[in-house]
CSV table of C-alpha atoms in Angstrom, one decimal:
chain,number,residue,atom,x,y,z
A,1,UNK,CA,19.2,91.7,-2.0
A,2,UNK,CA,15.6,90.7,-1.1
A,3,UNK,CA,15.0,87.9,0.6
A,4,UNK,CA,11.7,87.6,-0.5
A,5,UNK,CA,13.1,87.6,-4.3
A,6,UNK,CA,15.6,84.8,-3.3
A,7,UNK,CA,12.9,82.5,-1.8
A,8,UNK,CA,10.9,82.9,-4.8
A,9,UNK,CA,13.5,82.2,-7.6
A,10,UNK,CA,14.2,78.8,-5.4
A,11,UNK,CA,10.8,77.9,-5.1
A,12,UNK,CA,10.7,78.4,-8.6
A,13,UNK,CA,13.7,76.4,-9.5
A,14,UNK,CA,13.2,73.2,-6.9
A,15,UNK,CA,9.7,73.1,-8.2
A,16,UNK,CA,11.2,72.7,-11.9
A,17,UNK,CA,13.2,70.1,-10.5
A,18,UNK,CA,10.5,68.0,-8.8
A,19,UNK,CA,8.5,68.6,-11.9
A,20,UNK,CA,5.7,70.5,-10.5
A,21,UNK,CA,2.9,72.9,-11.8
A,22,UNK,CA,2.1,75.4,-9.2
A,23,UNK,CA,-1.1,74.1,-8.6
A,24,UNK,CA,0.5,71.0,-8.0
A,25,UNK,CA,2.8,72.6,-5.3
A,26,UNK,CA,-0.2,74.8,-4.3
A,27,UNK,CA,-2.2,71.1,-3.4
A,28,UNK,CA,0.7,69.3,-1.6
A,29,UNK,CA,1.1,72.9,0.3
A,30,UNK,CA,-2.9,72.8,1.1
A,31,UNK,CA,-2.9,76.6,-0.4
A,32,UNK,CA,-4.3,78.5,-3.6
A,33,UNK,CA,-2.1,78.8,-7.2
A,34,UNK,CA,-2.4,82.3,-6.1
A,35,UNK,CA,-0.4,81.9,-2.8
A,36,UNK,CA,2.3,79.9,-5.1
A,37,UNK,CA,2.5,82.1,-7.9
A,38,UNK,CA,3.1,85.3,-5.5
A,39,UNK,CA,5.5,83.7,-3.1
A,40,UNK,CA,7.6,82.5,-6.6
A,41,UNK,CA,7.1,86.4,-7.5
A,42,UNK,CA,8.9,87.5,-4.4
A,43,UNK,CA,5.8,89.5,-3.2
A,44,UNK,CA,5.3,87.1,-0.4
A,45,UNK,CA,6.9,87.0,3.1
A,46,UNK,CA,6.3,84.2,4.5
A,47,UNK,CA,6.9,82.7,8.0
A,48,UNK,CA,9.8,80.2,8.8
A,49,UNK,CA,6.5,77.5,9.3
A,50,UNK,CA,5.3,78.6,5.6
A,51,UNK,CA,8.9,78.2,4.6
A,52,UNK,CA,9.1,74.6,6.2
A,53,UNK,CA,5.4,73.2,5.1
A,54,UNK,CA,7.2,74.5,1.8
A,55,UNK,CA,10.9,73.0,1.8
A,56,UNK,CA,8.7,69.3,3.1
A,57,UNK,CA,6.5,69.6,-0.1
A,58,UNK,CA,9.9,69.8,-2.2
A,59,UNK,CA,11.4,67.3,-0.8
A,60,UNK,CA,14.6,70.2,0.4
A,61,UNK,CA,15.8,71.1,3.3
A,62,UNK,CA,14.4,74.7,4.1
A,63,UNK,CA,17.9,75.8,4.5
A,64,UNK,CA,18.2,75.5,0.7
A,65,UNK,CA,15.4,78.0,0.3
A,66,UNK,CA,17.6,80.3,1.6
A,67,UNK,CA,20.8,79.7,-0.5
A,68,UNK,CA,21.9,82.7,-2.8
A,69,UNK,CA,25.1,82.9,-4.9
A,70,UNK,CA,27.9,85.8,-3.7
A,71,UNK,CA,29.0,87.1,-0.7
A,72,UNK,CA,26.9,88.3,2.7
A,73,UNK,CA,27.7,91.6,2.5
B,1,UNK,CA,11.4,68.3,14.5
B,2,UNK,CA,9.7,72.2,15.1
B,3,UNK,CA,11.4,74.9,12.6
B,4,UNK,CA,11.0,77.2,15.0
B,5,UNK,CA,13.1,75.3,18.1
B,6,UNK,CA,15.6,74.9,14.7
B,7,UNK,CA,16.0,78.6,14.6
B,8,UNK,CA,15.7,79.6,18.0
B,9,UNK,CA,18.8,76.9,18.6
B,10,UNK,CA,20.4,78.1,16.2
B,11,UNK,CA,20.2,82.1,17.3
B,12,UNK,CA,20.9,81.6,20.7
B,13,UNK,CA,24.3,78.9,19.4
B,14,UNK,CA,25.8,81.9,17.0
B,15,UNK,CA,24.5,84.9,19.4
B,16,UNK,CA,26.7,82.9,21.9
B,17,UNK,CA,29.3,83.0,19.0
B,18,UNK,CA,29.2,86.4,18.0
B,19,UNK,CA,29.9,87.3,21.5
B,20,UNK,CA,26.6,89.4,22.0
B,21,UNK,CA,24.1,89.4,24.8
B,22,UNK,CA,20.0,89.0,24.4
B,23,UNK,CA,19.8,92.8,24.8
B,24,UNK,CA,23.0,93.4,22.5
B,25,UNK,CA,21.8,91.6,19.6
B,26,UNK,CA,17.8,92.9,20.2
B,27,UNK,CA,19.7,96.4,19.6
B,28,UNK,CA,21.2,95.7,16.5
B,29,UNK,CA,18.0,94.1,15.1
B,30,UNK,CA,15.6,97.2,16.8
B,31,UNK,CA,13.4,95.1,18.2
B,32,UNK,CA,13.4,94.4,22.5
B,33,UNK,CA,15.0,91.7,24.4
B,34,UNK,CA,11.8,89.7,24.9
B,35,UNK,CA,11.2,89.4,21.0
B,36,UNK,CA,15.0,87.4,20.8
B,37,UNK,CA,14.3,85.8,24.3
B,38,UNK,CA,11.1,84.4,22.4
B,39,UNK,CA,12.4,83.5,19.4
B,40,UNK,CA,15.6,81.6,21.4
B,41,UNK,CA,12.6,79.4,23.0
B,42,UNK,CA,11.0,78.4,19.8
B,43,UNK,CA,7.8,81.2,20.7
B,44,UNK,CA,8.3,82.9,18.0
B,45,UNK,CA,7.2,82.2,14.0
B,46,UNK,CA,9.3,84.9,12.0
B,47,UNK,CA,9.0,85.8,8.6
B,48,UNK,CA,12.0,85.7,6.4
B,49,UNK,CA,12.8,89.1,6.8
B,50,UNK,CA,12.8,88.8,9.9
B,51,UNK,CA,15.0,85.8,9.6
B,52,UNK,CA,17.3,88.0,7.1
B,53,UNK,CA,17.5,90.7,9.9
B,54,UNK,CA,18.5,88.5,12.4
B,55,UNK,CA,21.2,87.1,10.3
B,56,UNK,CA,22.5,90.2,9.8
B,57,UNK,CA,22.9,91.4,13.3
B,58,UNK,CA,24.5,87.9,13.8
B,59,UNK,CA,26.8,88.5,10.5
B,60,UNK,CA,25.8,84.6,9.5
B,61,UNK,CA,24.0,83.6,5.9
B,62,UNK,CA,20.4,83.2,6.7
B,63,UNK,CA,20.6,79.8,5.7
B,64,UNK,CA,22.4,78.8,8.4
B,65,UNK,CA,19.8,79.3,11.3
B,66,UNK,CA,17.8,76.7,9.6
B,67,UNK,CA,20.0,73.9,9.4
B,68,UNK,CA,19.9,71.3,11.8
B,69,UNK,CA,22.1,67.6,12.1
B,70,UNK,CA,20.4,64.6,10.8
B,71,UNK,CA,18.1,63.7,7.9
B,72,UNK,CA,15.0,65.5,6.9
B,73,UNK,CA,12.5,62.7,6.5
């Protein structure tokens, strides 16, 4: 499991949710479509202050970023 | 409320659970005592793999070393 692959298919989905573009999460974020497109891609690793500025601009608690179905190990 | 006071709470709370010193747990993530005695102090801004590291030495979800009591707004 990637971590970076389970941030970006729950940015993905809470941005559906809030009903979103990723230039709309891209403005409230203050960063590029770019920056949105490859963090959703998994080819981002962003910092836990990334991952906040992010989880505030959804309206989630970052925790929920981190969610993933299945067991730890 | 600083994400990265969130995190270094919750580290140093389930480090304290897991039984493992500073050193002990900077062993099982490779990285020196000073890096987790930083990050326990809110110094430090990991990424998320770092974050998924560290929540694997600790044998937690990586979820849970974001979460914090009360609401979010």
């Amino acid at each position: 499991m990637d971590v970076r692959t389970i941030v970006g298919t729950n940015v993905r989905r809470y941005r559906g949710e809030a009903g979103l573009s990723q230039e709309g999460l891209a403005e409230l974020m203050g960063v590029d479509r770019a920056y949105v497109s490859g963090l959703e891609l998994g080819r981002r690793n962003p910092t836990i202050l990334t991952l906040w500025h992010t989880a505030m601009a959804l309206k989630i608690r970052p925790s929920e970023l981190l969610e993933f179905e299945g067991p730890l190990f």
